Coordinates of C-alpha atoms in Angstrom, one line a residue:
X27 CA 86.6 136.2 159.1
X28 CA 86.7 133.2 156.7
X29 CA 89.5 130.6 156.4
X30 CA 91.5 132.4 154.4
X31 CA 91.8 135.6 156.3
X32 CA 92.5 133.2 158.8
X33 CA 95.6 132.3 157.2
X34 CA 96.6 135.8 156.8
X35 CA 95.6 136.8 160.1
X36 CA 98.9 133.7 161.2
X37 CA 101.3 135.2 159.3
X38 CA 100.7 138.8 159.6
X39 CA 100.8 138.3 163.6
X40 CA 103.6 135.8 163.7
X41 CA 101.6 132.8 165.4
X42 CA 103.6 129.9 165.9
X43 CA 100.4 128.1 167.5
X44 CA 97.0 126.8 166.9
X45 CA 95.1 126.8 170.1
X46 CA 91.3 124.7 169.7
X47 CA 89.1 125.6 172.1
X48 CA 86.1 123.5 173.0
X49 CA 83.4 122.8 175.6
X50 CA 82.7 119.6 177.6
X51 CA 79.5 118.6 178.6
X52 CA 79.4 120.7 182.0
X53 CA 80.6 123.7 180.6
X54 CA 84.3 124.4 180.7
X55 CA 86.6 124.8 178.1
X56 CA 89.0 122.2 177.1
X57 CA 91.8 122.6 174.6
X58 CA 94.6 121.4 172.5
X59 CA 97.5 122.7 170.2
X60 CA 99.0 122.2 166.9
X61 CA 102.2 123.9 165.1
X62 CA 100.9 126.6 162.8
X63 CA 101.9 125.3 159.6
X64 CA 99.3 122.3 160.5
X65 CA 96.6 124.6 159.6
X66 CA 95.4 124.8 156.4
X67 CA 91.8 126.3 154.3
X68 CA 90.8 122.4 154.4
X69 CA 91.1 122.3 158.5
X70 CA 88.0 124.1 158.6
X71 CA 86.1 121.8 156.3
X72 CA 88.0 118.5 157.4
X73 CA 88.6 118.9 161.0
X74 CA 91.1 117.6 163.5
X75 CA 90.9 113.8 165.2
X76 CA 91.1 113.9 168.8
X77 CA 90.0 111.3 172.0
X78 CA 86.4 112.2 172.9
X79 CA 86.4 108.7 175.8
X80 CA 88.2 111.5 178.2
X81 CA 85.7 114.8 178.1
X82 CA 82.8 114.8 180.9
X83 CA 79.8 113.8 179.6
X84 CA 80.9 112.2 176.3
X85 CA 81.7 109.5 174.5
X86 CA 82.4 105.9 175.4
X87 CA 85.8 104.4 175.4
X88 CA 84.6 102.0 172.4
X89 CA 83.6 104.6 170.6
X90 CA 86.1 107.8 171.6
X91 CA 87.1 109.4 168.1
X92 CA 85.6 112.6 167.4
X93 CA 86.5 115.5 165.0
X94 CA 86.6 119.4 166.2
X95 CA 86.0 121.5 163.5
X96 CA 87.4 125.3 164.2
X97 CA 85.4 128.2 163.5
X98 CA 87.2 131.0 161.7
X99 CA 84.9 134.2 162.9
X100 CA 86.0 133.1 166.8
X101 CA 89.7 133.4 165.7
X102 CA 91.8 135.3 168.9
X103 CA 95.4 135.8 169.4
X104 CA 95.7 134.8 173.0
X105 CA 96.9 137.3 175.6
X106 CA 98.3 134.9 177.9
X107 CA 100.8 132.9 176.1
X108 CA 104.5 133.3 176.1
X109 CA 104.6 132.6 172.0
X110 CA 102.1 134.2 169.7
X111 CA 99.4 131.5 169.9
X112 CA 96.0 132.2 167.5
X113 CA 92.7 130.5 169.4
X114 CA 89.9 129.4 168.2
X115 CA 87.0 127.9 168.9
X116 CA 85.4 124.6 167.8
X117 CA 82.0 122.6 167.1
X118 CA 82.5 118.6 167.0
X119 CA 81.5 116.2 164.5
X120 CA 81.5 112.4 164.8
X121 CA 84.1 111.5 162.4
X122 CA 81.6 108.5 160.6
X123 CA 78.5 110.6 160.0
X124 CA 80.8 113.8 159.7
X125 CA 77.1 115.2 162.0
X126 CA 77.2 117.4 164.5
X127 CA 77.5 115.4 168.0
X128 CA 74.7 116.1 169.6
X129 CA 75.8 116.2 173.1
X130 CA 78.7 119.0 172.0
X131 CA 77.4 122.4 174.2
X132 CA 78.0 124.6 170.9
X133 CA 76.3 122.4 168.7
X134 CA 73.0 123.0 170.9
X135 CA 73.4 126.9 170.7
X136 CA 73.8 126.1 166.8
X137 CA 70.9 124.4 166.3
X138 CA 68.8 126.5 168.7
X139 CA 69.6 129.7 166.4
X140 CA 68.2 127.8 163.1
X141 CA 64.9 127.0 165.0
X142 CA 64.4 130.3 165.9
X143 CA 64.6 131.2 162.1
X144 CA 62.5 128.2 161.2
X145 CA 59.4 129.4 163.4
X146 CA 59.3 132.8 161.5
X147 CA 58.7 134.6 164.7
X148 CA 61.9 136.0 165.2
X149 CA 65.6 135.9 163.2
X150 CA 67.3 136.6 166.3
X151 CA 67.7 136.2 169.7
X152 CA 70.2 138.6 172.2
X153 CA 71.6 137.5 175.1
X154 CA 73.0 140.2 177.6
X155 CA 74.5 138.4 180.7
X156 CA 75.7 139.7 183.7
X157 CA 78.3 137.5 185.4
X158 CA 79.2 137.9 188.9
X159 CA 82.7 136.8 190.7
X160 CA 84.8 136.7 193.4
X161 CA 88.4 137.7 193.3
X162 CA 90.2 135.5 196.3
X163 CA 94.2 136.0 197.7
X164 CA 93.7 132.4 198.6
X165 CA 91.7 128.9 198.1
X166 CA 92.2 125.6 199.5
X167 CA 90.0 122.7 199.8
X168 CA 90.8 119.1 200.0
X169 CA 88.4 115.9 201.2
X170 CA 88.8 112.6 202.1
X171 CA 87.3 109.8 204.3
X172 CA 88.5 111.1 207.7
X173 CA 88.2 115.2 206.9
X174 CA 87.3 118.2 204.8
X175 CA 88.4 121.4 204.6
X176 CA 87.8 124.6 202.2
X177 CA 89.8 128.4 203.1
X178 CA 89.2 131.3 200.9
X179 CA 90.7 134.8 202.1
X180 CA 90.9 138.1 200.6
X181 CA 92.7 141.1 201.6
X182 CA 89.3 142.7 200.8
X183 CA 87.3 140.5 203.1
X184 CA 86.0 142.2 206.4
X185 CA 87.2 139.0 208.3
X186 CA 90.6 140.4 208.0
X187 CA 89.9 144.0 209.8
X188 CA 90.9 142.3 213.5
X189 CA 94.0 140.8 211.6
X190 CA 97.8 141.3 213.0
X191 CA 99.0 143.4 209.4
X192 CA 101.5 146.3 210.1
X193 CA 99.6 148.5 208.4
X194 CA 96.2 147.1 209.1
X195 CA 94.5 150.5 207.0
X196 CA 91.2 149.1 207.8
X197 CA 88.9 150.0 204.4
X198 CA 87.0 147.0 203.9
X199 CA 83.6 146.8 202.3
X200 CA 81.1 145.3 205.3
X201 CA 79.2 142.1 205.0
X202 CA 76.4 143.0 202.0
X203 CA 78.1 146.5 201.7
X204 CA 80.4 146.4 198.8
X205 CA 78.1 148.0 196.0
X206 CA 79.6 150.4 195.1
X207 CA 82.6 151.6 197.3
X208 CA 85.4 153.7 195.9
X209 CA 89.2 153.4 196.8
X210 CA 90.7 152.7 198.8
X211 CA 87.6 150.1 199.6
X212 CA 87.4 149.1 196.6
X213 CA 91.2 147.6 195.9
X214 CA 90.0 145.6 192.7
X215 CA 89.5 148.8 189.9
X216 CA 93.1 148.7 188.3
X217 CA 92.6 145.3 188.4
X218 CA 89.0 144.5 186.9
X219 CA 90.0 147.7 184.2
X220 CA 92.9 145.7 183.1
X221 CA 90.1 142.9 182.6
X222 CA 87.9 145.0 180.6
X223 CA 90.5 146.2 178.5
X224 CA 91.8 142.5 177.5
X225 CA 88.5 141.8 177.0
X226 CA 88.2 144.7 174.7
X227 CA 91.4 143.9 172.5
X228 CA 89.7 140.3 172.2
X229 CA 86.3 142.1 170.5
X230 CA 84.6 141.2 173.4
X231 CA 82.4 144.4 174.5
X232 CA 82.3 145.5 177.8
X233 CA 79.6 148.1 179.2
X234 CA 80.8 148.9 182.8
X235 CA 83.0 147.1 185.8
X236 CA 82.1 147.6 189.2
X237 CA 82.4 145.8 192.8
X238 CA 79.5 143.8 193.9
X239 CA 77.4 143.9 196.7
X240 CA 79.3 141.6 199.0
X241 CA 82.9 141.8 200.7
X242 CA 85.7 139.8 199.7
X243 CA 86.2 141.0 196.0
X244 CA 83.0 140.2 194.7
X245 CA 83.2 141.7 191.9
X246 CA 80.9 142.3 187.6
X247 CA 82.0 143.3 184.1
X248 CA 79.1 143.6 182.0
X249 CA 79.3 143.1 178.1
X250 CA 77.4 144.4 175.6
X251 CA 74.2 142.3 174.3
X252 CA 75.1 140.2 171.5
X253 CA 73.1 136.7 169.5
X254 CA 72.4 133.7 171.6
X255 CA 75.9 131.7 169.5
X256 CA 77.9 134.5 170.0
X257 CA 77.0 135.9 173.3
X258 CA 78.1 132.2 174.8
X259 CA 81.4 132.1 172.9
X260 CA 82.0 135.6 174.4
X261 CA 81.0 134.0 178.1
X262 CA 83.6 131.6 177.7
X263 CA 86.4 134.2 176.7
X264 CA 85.3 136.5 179.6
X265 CA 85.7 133.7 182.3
X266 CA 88.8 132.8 180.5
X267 CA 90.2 136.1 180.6
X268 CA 88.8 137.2 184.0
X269 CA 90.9 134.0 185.7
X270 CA 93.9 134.9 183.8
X271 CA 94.6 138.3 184.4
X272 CA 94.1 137.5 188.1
X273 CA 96.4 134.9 188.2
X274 CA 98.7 137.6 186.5
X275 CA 98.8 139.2 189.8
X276 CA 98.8 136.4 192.0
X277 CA 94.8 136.3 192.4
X278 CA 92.3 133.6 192.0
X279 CA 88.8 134.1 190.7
X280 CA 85.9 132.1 191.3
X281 CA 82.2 131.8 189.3
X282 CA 81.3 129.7 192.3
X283 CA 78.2 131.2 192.9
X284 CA 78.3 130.6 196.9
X285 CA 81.6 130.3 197.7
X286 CA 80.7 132.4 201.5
X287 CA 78.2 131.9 204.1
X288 CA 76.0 135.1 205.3
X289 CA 76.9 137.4 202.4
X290 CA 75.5 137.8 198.5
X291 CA 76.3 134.9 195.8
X292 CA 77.1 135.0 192.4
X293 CA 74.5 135.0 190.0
X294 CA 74.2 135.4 186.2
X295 CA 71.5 137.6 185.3
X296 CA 70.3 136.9 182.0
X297 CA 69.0 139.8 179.4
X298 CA 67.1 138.5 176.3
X299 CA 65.4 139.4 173.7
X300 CA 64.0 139.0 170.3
X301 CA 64.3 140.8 166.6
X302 CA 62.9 140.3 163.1
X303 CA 64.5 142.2 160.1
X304 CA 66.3 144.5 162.3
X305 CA 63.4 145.5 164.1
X306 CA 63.0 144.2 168.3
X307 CA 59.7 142.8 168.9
X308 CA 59.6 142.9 172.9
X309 CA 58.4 146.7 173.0
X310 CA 54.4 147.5 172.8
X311 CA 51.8 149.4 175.0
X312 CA 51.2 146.2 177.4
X313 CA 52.8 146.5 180.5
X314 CA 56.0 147.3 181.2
X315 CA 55.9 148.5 177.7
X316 CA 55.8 145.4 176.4
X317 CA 54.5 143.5 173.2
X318 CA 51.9 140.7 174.0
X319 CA 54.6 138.8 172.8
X320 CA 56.8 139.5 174.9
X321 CA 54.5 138.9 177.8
X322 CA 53.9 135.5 176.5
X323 CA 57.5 134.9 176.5
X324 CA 57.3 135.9 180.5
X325 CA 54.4 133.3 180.2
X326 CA 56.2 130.4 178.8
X327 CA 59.7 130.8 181.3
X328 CA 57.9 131.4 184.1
X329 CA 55.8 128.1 183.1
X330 CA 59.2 126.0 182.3
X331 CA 61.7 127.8 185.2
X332 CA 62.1 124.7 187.1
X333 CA 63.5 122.6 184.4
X334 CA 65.7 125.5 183.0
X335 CA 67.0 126.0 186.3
X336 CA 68.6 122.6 185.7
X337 CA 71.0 124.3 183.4
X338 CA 71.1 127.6 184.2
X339 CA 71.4 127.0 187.9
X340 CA 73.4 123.8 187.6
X341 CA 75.1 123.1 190.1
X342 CA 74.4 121.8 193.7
X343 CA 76.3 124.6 195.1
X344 CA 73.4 127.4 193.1
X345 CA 70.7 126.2 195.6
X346 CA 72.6 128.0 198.2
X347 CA 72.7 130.9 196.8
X348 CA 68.7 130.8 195.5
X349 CA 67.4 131.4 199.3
X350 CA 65.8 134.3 200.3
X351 CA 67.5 137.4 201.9
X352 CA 70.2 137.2 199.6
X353 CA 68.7 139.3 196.5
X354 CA 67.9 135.9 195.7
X355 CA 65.0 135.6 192.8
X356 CA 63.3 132.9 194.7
X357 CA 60.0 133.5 193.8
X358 CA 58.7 132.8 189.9
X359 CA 57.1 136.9 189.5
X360 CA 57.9 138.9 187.1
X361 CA 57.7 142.6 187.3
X362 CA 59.4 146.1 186.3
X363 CA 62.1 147.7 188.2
X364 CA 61.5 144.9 191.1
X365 CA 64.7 142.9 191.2
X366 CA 63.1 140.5 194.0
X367 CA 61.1 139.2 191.1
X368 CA 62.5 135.9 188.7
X369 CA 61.5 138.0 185.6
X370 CA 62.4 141.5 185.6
X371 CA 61.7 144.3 182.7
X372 CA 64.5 146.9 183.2
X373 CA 62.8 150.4 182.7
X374 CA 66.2 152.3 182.5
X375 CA 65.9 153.5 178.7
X376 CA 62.2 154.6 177.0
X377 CA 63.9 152.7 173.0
X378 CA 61.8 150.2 171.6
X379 CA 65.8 148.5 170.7
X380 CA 66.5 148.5 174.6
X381 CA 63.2 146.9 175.4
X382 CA 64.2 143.2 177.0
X383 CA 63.4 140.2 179.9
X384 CA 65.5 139.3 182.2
X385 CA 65.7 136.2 184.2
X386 CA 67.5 136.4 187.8
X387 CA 67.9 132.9 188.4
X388 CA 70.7 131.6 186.4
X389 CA 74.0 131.6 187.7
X390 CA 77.8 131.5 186.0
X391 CA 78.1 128.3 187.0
X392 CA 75.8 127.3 184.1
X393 CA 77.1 126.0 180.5
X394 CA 75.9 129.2 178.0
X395 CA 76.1 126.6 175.0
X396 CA 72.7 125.3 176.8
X397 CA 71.4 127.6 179.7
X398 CA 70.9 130.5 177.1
X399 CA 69.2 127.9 174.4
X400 CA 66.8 126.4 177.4
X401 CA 65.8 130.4 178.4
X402 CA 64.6 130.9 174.5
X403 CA 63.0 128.1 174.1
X404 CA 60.8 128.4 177.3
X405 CA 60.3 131.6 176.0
X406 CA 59.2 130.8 172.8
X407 CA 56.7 127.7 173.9
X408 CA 54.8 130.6 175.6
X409 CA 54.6 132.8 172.5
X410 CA 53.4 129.4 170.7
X411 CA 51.0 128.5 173.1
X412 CA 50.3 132.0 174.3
X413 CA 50.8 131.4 177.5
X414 CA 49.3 134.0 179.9
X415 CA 52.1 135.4 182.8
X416 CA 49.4 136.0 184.9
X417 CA 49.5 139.5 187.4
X418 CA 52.5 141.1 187.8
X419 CA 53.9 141.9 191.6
X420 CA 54.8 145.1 191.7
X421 CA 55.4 144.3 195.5
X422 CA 58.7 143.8 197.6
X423 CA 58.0 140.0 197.9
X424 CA 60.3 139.2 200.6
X425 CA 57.5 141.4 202.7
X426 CA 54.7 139.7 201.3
X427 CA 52.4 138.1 204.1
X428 CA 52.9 134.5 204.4
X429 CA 49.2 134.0 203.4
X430 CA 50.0 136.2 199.3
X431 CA 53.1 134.9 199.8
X432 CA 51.9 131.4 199.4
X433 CA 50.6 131.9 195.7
X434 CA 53.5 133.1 194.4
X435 CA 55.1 129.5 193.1
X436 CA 59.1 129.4 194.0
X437 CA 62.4 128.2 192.2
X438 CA 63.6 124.6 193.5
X439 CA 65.5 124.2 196.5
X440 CA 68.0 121.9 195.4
X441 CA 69.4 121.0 192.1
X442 CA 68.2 117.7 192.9
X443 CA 64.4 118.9 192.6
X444 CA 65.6 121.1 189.3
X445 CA 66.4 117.7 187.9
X446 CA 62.9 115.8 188.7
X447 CA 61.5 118.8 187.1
X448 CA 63.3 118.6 184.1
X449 CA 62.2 115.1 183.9
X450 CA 58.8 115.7 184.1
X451 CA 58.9 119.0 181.8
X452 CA 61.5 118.5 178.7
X453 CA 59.1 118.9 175.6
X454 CA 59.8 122.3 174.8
X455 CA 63.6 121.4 174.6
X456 CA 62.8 118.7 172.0
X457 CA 61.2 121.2 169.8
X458 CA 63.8 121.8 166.3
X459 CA 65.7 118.6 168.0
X460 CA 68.3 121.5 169.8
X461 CA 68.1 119.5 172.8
X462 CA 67.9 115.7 172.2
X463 CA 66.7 113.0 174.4
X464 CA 70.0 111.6 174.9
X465 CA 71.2 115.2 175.6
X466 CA 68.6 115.4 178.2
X467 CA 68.6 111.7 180.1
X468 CA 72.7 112.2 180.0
X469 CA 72.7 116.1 181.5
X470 CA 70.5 114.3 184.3
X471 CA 72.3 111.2 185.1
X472 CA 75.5 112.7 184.4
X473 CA 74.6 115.8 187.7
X474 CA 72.9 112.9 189.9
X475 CA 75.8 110.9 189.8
X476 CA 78.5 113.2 189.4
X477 CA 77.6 116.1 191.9
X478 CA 74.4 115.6 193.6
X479 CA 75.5 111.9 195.0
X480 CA 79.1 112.8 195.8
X481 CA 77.6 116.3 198.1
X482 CA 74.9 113.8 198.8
X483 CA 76.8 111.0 200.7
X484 CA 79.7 113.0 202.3
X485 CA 79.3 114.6 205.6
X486 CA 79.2 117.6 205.9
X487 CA 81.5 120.0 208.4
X488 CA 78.6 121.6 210.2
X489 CA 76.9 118.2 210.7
X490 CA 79.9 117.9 213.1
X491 CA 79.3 121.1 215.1
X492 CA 75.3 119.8 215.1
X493 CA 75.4 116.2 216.2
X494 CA 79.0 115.1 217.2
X495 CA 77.3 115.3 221.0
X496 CA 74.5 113.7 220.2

């Protein structure tokens, strides 16, 4: 769609708003709104002013104008306002330079996609996530100096089968036992189809719903593979949507990815693959059925996993969900079918097209805008470099002996050790200047000081329970 479809496309629907839609530095979306009539064909060449001093991660106050620029193919009428609103969503420019600002999310997935295309290996890379949530009745949390507190509940959660309800009718999916229960267990399928078809009227593809593994309303939509760019915008409006049709019906949702102790988090399994001239380039007679280049792309993420855990696990609440027992990829394998391995090669269809990696780790915590870039270019160092994945392990690795078990490297513990290693290990993001330096020693200071200090320094509840007596 090009500016002046755009146009069109406000009239024709009656829009009365302009809704721009941008990322900041973290990952969530930020917005603002304009009358209609403010948007013309030069908006999309010229931009709109707005304060960049006030968006995580950004700009100084001394230095706080910015420009978003819209992007007409990501045009949306949004479901969820009262009057006929059209979205869409935005890159940012520094207003001098009229540049792309580097530290902008989008303007990393941007740049990634034109380095692909400038190695001449591939033209184009697809992403195919699979982003896990929990659907909650209820959240609270609060903290201050004296006290802390966090409540979730869900009428799903098997916590609730000893509760006083007249009718208690008891069908509750148990602790690790909600994949996949029908009705009456599962009580989210009206709810997660009205997702999928929102998401459908938005262009956004969906593949399947289904309940997750653990109680409580945990809960997948899985969308149809689409290029690295697109594939994040399309993250952004599936969270979005997913969190507004709950709230609809007086739900909350969560990408939290360990929002309860002793059952399955939420992580963000992440399909990938690459293409040349309409032909995929992952399928050959190597293992798996995989090209060599594809196993060098194995090669070069399992290489850089620490340091692209530090965006595509991101947060300090991911590490407690990356521990074994948990389906957890702890362990940097790869291997077919075996989904206790980092890297797994799905073996569900024999076509070259559906030939793909996936890496378990990632979480939808993460910012797509630069988890997704940070993936392909690990990937890509290996197929540069030719980096060798070693063995596969064909094995169950949580039932390895301790002595096999202790050569099979693992993920970090804490996001704290994700960040030393990206620290140590940032080269490969330099490459085609996606990532820049600033882009890196900012992503790192901004999580030590933001998150990892705050966790860091407060007590926690348990520590209580432990050592009040002591």
């Amino acid at each position: 769609m090009n500016p002046k479809q755009i146009l069109s496309m406000i009239k024709d629907q009656d829009a009365k708003i302009i809704d721009f839609k941008f990322q900041d530095f973290p990952g969530t979306w930020q917005h603002f709104s304009v009358p209609a009539r403010v948007l013309t064909e030069e908006s999309f060449e010229d931009g709109f002013g707005f304060d960049g001093s006030s968006i995580r991660g950004w700009q100084a106050i001394n230095e706080s104008d910015m420009l978003i620029l819209p992007d007409p193919t990501t045009a949306f009428i949004d479901p969820f306002c009262e009057v006929p609103t059209l979205s869409l969503t935005c890159t940012i420019l520094d207003p001098i330079t009229k540049q792309p600002y580097t530290r902008d999310p989008r303007t990393v997935a941007l740049k990634c996609e034109q380095y692909l295309k400038s190695t001449g290996i591939a033209d184009t890379a697809f992403f195919g996530p699979e982003a896990e949530f929990f659907i909650f009745d209820h959240a609270r949390f609060a903290y201050g100096p004296n006290y802390s507190i966090h409540q979730i509940d869900s009428e799903e959660g098997i916590w609730n089968s000893g509760s006083e309800e007249f009718p208690n009718l008891g069908h509750r999916p148990r602790f690790k036992e909600g994949y996949f229960p029908v009705p009456p267990t599962d009580v989210f399928q009206d709810l997660r189809t009205e997702m999928v078809l929102t998401l459908e009227s938005l262009g956004v593809e969906a593949e399947a719903h289904h309940h997750e593994v653990a109680t409580a309303g945990q809960s997948e939509i899985d969308m149809r593979f689409d290029s690295l760019l697109r594939m994040a915008d399309k993250l952004m409006i599936y969270k979005y949507v997913v969190k507004n049709v709950a709230k609809r019906h007086g739900k909350t949702v969560t990408f939290m990815p360990k929002p309860l102790f002793e059952d399955n988090g939420s992580g963000m399994h992440c399909h990938s693959s690459l293409w040349k001239n309409g032909k995929p380039l992952f399928a050959g007679d190597g293992y798996a059925g995989l090209s060599q280049m594809a196993l060098y792309y194995i090669g070069g993420i399992l290489k850089h996993a620490a340091a692209v855990i530090a965006f595509a696990a991101p947060t300090t609440n991911s590490y407690k969900r990356l521990v074994p027992g948990y389906e957890a990829p702890v362990n940097l394998a790869y291997s077919q079918r075996n989904r206790s391995a980092a890297v797994r090669i799905p073996m569900y269809s024999p076509s070259p097209k559906a030939k793909r990696v996936e890496f378990r780790p990632p979480d939808p915590s993460c910012n797509p805008y630069l988890a997704f870039p940070a993936i392909l270019l690990a990937g890509l160092d290996g197929i540069q470099n030719k980096i060798d994945p070693g063995d596969p392990l064909d094995k169950d690795i949580y039932d390895l002996p301790p002595e096999e078990l202790a050569h099979v490297p693992q993920v970090p513990g804490s996001l704290t050790q994700a960040l030393d290693a990206l620290e140590k290990d940032h080269e490969f993001l330099l490459k085609g200047d996606v990532f820049t330096p600033d882009v890196i020693e900012t992503w790192i200071k901004y999580k030590r000081s933001k998150e990892v200090d705050p966790v860091r320094l407060r007590p926690h509840p348990y520590e209580f329970y432990l050592y009040y007596d002591c």
